[in-house]
Structures are given as C-alpha cells and as structure tokens.
PDB file of C-alpha atoms and ligand atoms in Angstrom:
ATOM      1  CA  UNK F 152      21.121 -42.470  -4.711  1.00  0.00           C
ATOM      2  CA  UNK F 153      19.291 -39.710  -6.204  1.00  0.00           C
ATOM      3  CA  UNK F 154      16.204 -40.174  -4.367  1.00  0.00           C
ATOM      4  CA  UNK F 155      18.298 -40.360  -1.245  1.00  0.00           C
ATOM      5  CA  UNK F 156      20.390 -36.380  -1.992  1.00  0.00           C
ATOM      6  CA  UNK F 157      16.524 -35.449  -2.685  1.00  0.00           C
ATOM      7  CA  UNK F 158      15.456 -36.191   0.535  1.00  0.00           C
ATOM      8  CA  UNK F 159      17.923 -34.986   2.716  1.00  0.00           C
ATOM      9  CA  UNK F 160      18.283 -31.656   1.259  1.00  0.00           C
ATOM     10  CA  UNK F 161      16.780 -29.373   3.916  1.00  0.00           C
ATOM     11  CA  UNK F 162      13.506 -28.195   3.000  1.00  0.00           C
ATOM     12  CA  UNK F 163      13.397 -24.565   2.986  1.00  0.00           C
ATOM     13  CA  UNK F 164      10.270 -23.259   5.178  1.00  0.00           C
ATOM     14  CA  UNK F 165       7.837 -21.003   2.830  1.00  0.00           C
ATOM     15  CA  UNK F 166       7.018 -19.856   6.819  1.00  0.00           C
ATOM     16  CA  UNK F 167       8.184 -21.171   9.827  1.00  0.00           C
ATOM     17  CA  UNK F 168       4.512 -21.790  11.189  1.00  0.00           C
ATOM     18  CA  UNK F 169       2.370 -22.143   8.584  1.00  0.00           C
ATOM     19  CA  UNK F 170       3.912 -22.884   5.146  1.00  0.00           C
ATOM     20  CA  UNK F 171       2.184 -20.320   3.778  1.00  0.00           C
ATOM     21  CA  UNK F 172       3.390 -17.111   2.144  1.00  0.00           C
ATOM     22  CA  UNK F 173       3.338 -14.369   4.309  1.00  0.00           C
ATOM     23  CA  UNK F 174       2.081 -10.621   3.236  1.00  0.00           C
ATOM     24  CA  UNK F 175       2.064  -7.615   5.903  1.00  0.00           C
ATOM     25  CA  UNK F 176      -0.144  -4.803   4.796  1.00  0.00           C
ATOM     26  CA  UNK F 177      -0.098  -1.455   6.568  1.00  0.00           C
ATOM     27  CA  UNK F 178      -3.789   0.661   6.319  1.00  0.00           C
ATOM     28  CA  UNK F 179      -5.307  -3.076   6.456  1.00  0.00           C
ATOM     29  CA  UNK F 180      -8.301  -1.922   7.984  1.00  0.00           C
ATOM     30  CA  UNK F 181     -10.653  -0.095   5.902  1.00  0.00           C
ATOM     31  CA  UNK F 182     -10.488   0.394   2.110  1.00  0.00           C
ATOM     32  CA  UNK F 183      -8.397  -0.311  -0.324  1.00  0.00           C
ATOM     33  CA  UNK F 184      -6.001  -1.870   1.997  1.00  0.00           C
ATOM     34  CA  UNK F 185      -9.266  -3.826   3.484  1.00  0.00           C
ATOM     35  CA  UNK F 186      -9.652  -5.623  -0.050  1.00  0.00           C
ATOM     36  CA  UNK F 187      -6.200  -5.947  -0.163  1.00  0.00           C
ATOM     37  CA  UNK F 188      -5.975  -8.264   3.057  1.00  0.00           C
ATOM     38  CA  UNK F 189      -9.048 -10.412   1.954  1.00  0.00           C
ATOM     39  CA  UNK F 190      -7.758 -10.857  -1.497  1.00  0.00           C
ATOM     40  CA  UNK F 191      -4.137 -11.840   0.019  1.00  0.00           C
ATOM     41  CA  UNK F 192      -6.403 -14.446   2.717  1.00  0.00           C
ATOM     42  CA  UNK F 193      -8.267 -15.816  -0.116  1.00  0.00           C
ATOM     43  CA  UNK F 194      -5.154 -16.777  -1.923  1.00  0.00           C
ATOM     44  CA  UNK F 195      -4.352 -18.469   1.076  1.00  0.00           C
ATOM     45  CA  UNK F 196      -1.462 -15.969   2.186  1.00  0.00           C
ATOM     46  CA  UNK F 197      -0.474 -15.508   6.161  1.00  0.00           C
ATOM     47  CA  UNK F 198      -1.430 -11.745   6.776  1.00  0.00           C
ATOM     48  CA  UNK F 199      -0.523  -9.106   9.174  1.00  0.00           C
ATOM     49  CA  UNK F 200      -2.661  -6.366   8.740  1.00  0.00           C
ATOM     50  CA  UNK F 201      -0.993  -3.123  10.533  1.00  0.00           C
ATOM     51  CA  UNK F 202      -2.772  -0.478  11.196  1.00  0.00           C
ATOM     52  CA  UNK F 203      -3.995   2.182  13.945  1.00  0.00           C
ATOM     53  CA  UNK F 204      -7.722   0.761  14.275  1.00  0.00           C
ATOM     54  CA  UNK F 205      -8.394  -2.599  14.664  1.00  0.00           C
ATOM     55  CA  UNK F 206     -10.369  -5.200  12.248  1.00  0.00           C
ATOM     56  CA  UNK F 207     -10.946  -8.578  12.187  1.00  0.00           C
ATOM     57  CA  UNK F 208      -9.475  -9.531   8.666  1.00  0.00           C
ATOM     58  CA  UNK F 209      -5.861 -11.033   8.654  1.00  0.00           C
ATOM     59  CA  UNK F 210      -3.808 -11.119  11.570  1.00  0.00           C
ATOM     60  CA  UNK F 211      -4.198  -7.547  13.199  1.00  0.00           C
ATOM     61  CA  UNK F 212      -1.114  -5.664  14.917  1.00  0.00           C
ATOM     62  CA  UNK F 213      -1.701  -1.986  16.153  1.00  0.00           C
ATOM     63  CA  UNK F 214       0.550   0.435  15.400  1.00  0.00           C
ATOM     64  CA  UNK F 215       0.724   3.551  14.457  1.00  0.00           C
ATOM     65  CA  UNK F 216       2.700   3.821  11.442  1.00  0.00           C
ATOM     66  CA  UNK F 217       3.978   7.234  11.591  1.00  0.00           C
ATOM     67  CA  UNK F 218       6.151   6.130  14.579  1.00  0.00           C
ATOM     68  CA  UNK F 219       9.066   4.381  13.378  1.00  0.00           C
ATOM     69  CA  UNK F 220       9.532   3.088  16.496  1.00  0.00           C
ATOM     70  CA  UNK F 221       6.680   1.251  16.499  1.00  0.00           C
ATOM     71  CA  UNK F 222       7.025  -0.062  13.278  1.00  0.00           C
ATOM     72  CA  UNK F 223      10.279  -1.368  13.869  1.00  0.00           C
ATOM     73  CA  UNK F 224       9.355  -3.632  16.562  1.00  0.00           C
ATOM     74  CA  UNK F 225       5.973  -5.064  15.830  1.00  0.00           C
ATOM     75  CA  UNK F 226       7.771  -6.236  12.016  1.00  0.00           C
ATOM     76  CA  UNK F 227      10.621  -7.038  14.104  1.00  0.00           C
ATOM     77  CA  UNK F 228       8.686  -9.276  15.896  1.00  0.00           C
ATOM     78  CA  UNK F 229       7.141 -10.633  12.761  1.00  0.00           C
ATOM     79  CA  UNK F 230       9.930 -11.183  11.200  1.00  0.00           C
ATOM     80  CA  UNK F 231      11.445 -13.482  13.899  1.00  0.00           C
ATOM     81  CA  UNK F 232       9.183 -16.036  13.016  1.00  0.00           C
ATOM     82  CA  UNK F 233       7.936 -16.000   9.749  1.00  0.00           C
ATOM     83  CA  UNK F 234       9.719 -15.351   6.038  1.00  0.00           C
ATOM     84  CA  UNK F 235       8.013 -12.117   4.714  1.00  0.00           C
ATOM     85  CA  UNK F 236       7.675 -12.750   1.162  1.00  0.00           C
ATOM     86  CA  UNK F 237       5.365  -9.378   0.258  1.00  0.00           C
ATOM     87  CA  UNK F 238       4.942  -6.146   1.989  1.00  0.00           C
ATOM     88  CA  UNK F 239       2.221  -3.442   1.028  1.00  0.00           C
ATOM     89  CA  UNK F 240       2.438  -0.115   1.877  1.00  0.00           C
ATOM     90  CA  UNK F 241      -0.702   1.605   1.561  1.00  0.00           C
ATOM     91  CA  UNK F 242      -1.355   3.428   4.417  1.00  0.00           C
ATOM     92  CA  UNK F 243      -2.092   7.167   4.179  1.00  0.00           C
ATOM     93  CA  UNK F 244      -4.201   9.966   5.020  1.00  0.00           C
ATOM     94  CA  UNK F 245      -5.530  12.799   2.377  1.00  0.00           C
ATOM     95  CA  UNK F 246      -5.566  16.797   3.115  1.00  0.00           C
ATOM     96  CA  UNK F 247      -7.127  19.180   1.017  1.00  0.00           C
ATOM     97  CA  UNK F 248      -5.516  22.452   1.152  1.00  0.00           C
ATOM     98  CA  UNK F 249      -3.107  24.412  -1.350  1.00  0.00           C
ATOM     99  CA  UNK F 250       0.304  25.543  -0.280  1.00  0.00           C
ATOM    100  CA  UNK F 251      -0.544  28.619   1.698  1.00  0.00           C
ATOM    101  CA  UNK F 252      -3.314  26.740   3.491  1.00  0.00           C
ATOM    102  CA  UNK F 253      -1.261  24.299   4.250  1.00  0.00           C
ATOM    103  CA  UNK F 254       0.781  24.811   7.549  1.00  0.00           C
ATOM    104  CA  UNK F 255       3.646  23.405   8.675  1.00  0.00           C
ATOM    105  CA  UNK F 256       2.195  20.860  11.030  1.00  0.00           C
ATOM    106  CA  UNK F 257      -0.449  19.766   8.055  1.00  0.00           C
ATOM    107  CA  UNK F 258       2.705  19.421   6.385  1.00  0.00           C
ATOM    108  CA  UNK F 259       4.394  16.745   8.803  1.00  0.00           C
ATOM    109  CA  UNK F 260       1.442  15.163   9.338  1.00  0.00           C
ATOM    110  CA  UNK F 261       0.812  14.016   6.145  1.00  0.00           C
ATOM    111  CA  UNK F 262       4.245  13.307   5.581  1.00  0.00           C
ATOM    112  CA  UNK F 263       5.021  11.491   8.817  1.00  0.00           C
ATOM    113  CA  UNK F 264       2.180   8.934   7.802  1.00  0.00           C
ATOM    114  CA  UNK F 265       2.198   8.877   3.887  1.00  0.00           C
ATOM    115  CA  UNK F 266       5.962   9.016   3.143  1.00  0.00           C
ATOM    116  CA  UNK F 267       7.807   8.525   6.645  1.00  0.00           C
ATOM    117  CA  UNK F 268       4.829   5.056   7.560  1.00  0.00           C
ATOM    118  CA  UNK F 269       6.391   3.657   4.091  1.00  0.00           C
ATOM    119  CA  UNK F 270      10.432   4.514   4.787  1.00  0.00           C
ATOM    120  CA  UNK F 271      10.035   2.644   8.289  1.00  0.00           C
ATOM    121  CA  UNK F 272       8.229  -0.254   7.056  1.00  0.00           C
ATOM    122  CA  UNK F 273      10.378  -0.612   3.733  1.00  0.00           C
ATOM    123  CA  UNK F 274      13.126  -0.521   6.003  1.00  0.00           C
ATOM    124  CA  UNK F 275      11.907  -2.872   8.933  1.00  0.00           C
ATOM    125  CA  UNK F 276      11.411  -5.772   6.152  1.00  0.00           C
ATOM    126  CA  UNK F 277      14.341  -5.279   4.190  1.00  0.00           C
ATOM    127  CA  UNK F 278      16.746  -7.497   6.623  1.00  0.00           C
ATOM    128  CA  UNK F 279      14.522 -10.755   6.403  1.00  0.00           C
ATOM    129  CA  UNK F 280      13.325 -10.167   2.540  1.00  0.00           C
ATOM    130  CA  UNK F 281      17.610  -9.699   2.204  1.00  0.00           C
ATOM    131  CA  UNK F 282      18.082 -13.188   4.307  1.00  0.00           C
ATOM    132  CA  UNK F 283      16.044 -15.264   2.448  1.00  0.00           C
ATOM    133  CA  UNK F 284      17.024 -13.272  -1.343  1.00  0.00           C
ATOM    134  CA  UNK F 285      13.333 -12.772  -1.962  1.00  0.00           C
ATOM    135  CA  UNK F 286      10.832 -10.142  -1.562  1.00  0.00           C
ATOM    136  CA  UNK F 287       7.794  -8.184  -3.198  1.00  0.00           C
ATOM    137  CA  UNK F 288       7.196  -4.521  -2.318  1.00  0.00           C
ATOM    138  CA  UNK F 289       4.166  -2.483  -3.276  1.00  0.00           C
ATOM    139  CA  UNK F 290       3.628   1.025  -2.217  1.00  0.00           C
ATOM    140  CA  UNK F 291      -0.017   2.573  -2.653  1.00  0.00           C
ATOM    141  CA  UNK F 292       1.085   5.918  -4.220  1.00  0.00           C
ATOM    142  CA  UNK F 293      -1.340   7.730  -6.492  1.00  0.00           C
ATOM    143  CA  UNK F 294      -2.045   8.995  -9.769  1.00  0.00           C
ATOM    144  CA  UNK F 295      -1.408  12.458  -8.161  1.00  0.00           C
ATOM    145  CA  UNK F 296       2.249  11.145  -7.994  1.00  0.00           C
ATOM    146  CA  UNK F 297       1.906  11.971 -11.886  1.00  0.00           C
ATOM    147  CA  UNK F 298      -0.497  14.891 -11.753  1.00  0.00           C
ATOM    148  CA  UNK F 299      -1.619  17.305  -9.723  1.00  0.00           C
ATOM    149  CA  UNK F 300      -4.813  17.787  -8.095  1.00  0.00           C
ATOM    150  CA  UNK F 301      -6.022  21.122  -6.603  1.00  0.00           C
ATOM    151  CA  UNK F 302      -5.909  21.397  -2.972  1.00  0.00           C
ATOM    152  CA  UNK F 303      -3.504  18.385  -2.647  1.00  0.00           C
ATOM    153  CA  UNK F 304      -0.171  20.463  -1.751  1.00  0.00           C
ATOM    154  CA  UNK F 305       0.760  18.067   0.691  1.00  0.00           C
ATOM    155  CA  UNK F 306      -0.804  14.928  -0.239  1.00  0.00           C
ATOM    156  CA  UNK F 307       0.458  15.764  -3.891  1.00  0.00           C
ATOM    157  CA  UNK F 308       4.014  15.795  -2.672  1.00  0.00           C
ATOM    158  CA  UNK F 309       3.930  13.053  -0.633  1.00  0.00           C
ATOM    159  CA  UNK F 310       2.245  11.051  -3.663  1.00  0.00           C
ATOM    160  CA  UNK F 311       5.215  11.643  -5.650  1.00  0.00           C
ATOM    161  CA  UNK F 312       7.897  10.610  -2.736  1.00  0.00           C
ATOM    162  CA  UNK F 313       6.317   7.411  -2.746  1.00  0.00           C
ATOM    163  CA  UNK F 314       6.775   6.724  -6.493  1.00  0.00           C
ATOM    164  CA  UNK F 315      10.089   7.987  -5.728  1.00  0.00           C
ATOM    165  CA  UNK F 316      10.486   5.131  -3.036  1.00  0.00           C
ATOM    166  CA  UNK F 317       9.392   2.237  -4.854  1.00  0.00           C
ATOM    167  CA  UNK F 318      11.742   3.332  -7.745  1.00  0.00           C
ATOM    168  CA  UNK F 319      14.789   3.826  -5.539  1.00  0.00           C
ATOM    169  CA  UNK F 320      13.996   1.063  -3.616  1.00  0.00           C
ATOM    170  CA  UNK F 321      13.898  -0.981  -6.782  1.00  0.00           C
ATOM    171  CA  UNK F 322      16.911  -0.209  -7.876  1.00  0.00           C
ATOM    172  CA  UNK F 323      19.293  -0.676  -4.458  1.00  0.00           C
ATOM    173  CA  UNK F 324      17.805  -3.976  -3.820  1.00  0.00           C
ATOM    174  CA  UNK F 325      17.092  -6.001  -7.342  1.00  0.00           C
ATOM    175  CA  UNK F 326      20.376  -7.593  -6.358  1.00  0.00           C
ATOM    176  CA  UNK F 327      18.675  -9.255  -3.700  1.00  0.00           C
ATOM    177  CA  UNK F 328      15.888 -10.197  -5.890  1.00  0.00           C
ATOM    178  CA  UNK F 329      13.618  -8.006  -3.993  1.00  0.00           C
ATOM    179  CA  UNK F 330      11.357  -5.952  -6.365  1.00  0.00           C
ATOM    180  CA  UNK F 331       9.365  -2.604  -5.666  1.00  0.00           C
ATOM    181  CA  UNK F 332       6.198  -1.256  -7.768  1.00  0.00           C
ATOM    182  CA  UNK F 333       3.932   1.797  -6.736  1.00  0.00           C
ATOM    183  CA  UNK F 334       0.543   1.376  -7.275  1.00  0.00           C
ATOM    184  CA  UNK F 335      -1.325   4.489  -8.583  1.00  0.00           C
ATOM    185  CA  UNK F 336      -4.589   4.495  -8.109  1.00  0.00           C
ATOM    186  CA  UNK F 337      -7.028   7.339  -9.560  1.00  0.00           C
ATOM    187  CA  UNK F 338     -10.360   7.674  -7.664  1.00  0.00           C
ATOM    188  CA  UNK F 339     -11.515   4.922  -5.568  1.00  0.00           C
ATOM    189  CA  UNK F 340     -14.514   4.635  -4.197  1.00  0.00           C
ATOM    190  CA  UNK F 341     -13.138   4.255   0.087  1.00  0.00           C
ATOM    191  CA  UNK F 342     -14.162   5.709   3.127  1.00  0.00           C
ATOM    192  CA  UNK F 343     -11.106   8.378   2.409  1.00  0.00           C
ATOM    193  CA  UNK F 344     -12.658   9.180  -0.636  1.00  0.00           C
ATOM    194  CA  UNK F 345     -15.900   9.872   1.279  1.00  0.00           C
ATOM    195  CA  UNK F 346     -14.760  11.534   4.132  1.00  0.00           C
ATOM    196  CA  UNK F 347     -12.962  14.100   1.288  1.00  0.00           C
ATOM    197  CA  UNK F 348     -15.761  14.817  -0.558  1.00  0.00           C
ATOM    198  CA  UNK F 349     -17.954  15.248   2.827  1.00  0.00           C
ATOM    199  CA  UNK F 350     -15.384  17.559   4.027  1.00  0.00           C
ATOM    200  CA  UNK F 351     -15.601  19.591   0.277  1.00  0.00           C
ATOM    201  CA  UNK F 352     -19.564  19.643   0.604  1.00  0.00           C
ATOM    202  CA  UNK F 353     -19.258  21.009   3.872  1.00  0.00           C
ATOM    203  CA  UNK F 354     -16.800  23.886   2.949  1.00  0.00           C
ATOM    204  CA  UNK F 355     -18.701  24.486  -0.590  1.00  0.00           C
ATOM    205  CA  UNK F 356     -22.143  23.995   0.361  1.00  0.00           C
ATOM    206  CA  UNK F 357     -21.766  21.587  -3.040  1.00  0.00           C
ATOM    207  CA  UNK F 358     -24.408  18.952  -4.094  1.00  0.00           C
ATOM    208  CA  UNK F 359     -23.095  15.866  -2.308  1.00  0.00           C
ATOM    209  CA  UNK F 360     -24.744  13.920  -5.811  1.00  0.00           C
ATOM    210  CA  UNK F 361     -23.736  16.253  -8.113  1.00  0.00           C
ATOM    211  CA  UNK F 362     -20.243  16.348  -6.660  1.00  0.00           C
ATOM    212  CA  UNK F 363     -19.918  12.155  -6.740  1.00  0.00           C
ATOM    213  CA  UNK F 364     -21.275  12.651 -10.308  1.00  0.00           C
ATOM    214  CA  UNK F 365     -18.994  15.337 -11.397  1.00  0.00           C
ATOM    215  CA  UNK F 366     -15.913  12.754  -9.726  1.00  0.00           C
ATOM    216  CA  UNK F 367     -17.115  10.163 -11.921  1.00  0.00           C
ATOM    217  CA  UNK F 368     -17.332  11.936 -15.085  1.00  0.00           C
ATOM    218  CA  UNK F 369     -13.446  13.128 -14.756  1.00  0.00           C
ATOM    219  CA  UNK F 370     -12.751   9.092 -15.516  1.00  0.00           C
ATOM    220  CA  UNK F 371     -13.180   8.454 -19.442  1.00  0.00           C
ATOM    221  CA  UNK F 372     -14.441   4.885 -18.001  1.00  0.00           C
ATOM    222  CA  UNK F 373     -17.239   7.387 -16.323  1.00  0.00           C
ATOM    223  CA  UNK F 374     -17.316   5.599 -13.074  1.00  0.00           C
ATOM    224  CA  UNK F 375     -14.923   5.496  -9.787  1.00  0.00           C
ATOM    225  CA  UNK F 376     -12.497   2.883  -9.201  1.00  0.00           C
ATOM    226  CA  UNK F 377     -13.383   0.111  -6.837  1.00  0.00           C
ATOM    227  CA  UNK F 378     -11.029  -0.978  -4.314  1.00  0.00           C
ATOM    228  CA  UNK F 379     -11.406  -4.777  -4.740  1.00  0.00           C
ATOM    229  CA  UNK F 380     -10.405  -3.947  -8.296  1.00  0.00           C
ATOM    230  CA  UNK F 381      -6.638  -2.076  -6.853  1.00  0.00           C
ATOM    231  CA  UNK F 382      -6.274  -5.307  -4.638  1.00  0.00           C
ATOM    232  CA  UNK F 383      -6.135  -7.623  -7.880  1.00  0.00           C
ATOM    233  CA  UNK F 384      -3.393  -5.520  -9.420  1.00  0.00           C
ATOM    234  CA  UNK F 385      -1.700  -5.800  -5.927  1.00  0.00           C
ATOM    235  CA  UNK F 386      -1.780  -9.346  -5.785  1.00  0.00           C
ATOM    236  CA  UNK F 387      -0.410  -9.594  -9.538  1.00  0.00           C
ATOM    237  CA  UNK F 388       2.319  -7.431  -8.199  1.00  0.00           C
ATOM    238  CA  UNK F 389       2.861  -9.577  -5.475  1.00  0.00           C
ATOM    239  CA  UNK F 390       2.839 -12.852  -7.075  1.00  0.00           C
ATOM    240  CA  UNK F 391       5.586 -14.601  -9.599  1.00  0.00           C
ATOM    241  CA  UNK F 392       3.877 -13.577 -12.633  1.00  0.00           C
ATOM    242  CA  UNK F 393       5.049 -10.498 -12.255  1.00  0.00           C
ATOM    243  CA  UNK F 394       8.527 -11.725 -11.373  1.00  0.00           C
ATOM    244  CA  UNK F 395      10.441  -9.349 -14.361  1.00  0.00           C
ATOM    245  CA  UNK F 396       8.398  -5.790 -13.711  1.00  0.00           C
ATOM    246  CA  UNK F 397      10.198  -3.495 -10.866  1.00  0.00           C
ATOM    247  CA  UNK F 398      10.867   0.075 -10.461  1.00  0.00           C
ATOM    248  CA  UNK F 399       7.500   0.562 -11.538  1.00  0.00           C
ATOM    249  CA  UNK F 400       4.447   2.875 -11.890  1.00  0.00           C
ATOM    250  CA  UNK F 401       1.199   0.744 -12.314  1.00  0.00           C
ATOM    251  CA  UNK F 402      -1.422   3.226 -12.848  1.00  0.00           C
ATOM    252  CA  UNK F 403      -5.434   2.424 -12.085  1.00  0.00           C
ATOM    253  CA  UNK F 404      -7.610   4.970 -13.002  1.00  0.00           C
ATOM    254  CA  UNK F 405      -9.715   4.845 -15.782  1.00  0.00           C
ATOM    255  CA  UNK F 406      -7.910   6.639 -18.260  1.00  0.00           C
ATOM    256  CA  UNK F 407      -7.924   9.673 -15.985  1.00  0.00           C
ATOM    257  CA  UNK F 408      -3.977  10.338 -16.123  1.00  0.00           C
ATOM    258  CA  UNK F 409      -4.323   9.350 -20.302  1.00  0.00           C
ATOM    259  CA  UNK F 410      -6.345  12.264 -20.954  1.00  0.00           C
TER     260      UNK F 410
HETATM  261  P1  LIG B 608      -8.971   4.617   4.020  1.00  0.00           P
HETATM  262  O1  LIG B 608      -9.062   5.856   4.823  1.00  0.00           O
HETATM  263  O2  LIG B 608     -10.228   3.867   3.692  1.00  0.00           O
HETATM  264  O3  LIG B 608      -7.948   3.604   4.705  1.00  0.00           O
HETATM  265  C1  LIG B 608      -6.703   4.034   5.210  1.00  0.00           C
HETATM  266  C2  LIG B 608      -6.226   3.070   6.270  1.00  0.00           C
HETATM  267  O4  LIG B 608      -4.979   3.576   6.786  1.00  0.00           O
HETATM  268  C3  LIG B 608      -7.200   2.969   7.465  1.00  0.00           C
HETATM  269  O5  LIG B 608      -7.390   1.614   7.827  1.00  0.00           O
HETATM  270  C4  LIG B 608      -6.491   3.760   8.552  1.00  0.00           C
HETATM  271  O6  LIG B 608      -6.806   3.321   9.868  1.00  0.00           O
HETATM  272  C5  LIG B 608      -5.038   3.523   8.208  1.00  0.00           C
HETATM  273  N1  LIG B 608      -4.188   4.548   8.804  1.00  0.00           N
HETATM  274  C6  LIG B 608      -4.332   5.896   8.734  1.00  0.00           C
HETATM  275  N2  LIG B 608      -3.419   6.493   9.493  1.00  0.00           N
HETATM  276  C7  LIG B 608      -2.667   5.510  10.055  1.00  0.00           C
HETATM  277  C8  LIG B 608      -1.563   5.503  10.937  1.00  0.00           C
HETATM  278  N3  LIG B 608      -1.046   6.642  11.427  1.00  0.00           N
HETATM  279  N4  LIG B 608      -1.036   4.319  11.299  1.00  0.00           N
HETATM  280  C9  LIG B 608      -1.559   3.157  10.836  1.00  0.00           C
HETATM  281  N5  LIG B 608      -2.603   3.095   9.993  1.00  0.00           N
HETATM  282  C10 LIG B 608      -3.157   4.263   9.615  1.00  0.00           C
HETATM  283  O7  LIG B 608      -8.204   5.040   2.679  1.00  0.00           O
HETATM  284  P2  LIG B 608      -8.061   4.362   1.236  1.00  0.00           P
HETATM  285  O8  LIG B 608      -8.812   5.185   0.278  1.00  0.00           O
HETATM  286  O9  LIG B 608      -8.301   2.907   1.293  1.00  0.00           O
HETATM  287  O10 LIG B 608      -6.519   4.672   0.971  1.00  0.00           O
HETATM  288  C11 LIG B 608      -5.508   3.696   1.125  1.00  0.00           C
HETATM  289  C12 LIG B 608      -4.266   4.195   0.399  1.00  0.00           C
HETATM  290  O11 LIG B 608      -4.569   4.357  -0.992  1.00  0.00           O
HETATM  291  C13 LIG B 608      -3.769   5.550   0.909  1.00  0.00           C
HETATM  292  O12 LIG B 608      -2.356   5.549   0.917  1.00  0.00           O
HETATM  293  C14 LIG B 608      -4.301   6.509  -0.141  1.00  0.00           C
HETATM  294  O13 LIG B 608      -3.527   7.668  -0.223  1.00  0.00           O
HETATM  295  C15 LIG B 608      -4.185   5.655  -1.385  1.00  0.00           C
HETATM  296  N6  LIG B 608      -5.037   6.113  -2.478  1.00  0.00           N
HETATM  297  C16 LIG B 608      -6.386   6.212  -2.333  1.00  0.00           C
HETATM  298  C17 LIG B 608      -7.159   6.666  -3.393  1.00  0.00           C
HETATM  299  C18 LIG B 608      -8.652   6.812  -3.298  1.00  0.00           C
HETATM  300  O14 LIG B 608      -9.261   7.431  -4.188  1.00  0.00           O
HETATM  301  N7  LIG B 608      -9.314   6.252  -2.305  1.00  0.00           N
HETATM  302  C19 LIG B 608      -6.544   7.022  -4.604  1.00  0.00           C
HETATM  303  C20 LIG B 608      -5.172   6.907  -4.719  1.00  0.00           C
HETATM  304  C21 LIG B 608      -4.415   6.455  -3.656  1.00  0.00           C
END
C-alpha cells in the first residue's frame, strides 16, 4: 500500500529535458562569469550562458542585456521549458572617470548594463523560480558597493544598486523561498581588469608592471583575486548548503575592504 502511494505520486521534473538543475548566467563569456559557467557544467548543472559575444561553454543565447526586451524573451523562452533553479547576474562593464568626467551618456551606459541587465533578468526569472517555490539569485556586485574607488563615479554607484538589489530582492521574495546574495568581489584578475589598467597606462604613461604590482599590494593577501576562485563562492551560493544565508553581502577580496 505504501509502496503503491510512493509510486504514483507524480515525480516532480528537476528539468523538463534533462533532469538536471538549470543555472542561467549573464556575462558567461569571458571572466569571472566564464569560470562561473564551467564550474556550474562541472557540477553537472544545465547552463545558459547570456551574453553579447558568443562562447562555446554552456548553452549560449545572445543578447544584449541592457535591452530588457531582449532579456525578456530569450529567459522567456527558457523558462518554457526548463525549471530555473539559479540565476547569476554578473554582467557589467567598468568606466573610469570621476563625476565631472563622467557625462550623462557614460552615465546610462553603465547603468543600462550594470544595474538595468540585472533588474530585467531578476525580473524575467522571478515567474518560474515563483511557480516552482524555489530559486537562487546571485548578483556580481563589488567591493566598491562598500567603498569607493577613484575614478569609479559611475561604476561605484551602480556597484552599490546592485547590493541594493540582491537585498531588496531578498527580502520581497523569501516567501517564495527564493534567496538573493551579491557577490563582492575585490580585484580579479579578468580581461576587464586588463583592459582598465591598459586604458590607465595609456592615459598615465604608468609602468604597466609596476601598476599590476602596485594593484596587488593594495590586497593584505598581496596578490589579485582569481576568477575561478569567485565562481566557487558562487556555486556555494547557489547550492543547498547555503540554503539559510539571503539578503547578503559575500565579500572576496583579500582583506582589501578589512583594512
Ligand atoms: P569581463 O569583461 O571579463 O566579462 C564581462 C562579460 O559581460 C563579457 O563576457 C561581456 O561580453 C559581457 N557583457 C558586457 N556587456 C554586455 C551586454 N551589454 N550584454 C550582455 N553581456 C555583456 O569582466 P569580469 O571582470 O569577468 O566582470 C564580471 C562581473 O564581475 C562584472 O559585473 C564586474 O563588474 C564584476 N566585478 C569584476 C571585478 C574584477 O576585478 N574583475 C571586481 C568586482 C566585480
């Protein structure tokens, strides 16, 4: 009798095509978002990688996630046939500039893609994590959420909105069991983080060494951060062992922001 109720209770479908738990991360591509989507494959995870250039880890949808538009549809689309049980936000561009070199077009740009990419993808999963009472959100914010860093007006800012949005988010939705962390990371050794310092070398006529030496020294841990090493926090995040800790600022930076 027992064994019979057992067996016809319907199974409930981890994912409708492959049984396996499904993760969408935005900013897939390159970086920190690169080691996130091989971490997230190794642990056998289904993943979508969005992002605006293409690669050939996970399951890769183009989109440009400062459109909303877009956004919408292609995890629209997902979400018609698979459960998403984690979503990563973590793409996002960097500008150097203060606040009177920052115009108002650097302004929106950074913002449509750091702070407006997250608020349409947050809100794109929400109905299926909702629907199936279950969810794990991470948003790649930044230790500059907590301090600030010179020349990062508008990165700065939009830093802090997303610790903002993983809090609020938090909070509105822990009745659905859906949780929401930020991720801070402090200097990571990406392409981003090359591409800034090339770009302060340029202006400065700075020693490109000297500069990645000087970076390295601002961490009591005296090195940068690697980004396989912010893709294991992620997947703690993601996974049941962190089933209790939401509304959260997880900080990974050396000791920078403890100084
Ligand atoms: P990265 O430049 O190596 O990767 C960023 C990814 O985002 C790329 O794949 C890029 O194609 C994608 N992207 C950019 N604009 C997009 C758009 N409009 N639509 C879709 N995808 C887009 O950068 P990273 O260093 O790996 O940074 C990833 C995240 O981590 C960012 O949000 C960044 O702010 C944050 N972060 C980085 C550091 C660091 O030191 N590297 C520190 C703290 C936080």
């Amino acid at each position: 009798m027992l064994l019979l109720t057992v067996k016809n209770e319907p199974k409930k479908p981890k994912n409708m095509k492959t049984n396996k738990k499904t993760c969408l991360v935005t900013g897939g591509s390159s970086g920190i978002g690169l080691s996130i989507v091989k971490l997230f494959l190794d642990n056998n995870y289904h993943v979508f990688n969005v992002d605006i250039s293409p690669s050939s880890f996970g399951e890769f949808c183009r989109c440009d996630i400062s459109n909303v538009e877009q956004v919408t549809d292609v995890i629209n689309g997902i979400s018609q046939k698979h459960i998403i049980d984690v979503l990563v936000s973590n793409a996002g561009i960097h500008f150097s500039a203060n606040i009177e070199n920052t115009s108002e077009a650097d302004l929106d740009k950074v913002f449509n893609i750091n702070v407006k990419g997250a608020y349409a993808a947050i809100k794109a999963v929400l109905p299926n994590m909702k629907a199936n009472n279950n969810g794990a959100i991470i948003v790649m914010s930044s230790d500059q959420a907590l301090v600030a860093k010179h020349n990062s007006f508008a990165y700065n800012l939009s830093k802090a909105a997303l610790a903002s949005m993983a809090k609020t988010t938090a909070v509105d939705y822990a009745a659905f069991n859906i949780r929401a962390n930020a991720v801070c990371p402090g200097t990571i050794e990406t392409p981003l983080y090359h591409q800034a310092i090339d770009n302060y070398c340029q202006k400065s006529g700075a020693n490109q060494a000297e500069v990645h030496q000087e970076e390295a020294s601002l961490q009591p841990l005296n090195r940068l951060g690697q980004p396989e090493e912010v893709a294991e926090l992620v997947l703690f995040l993601a996974s049941d062992k962190a089933k209790f800790i939401t509304g959260s600022l997880q900080v990974i930076d050396g000791g920078y922001t403890a100084q």
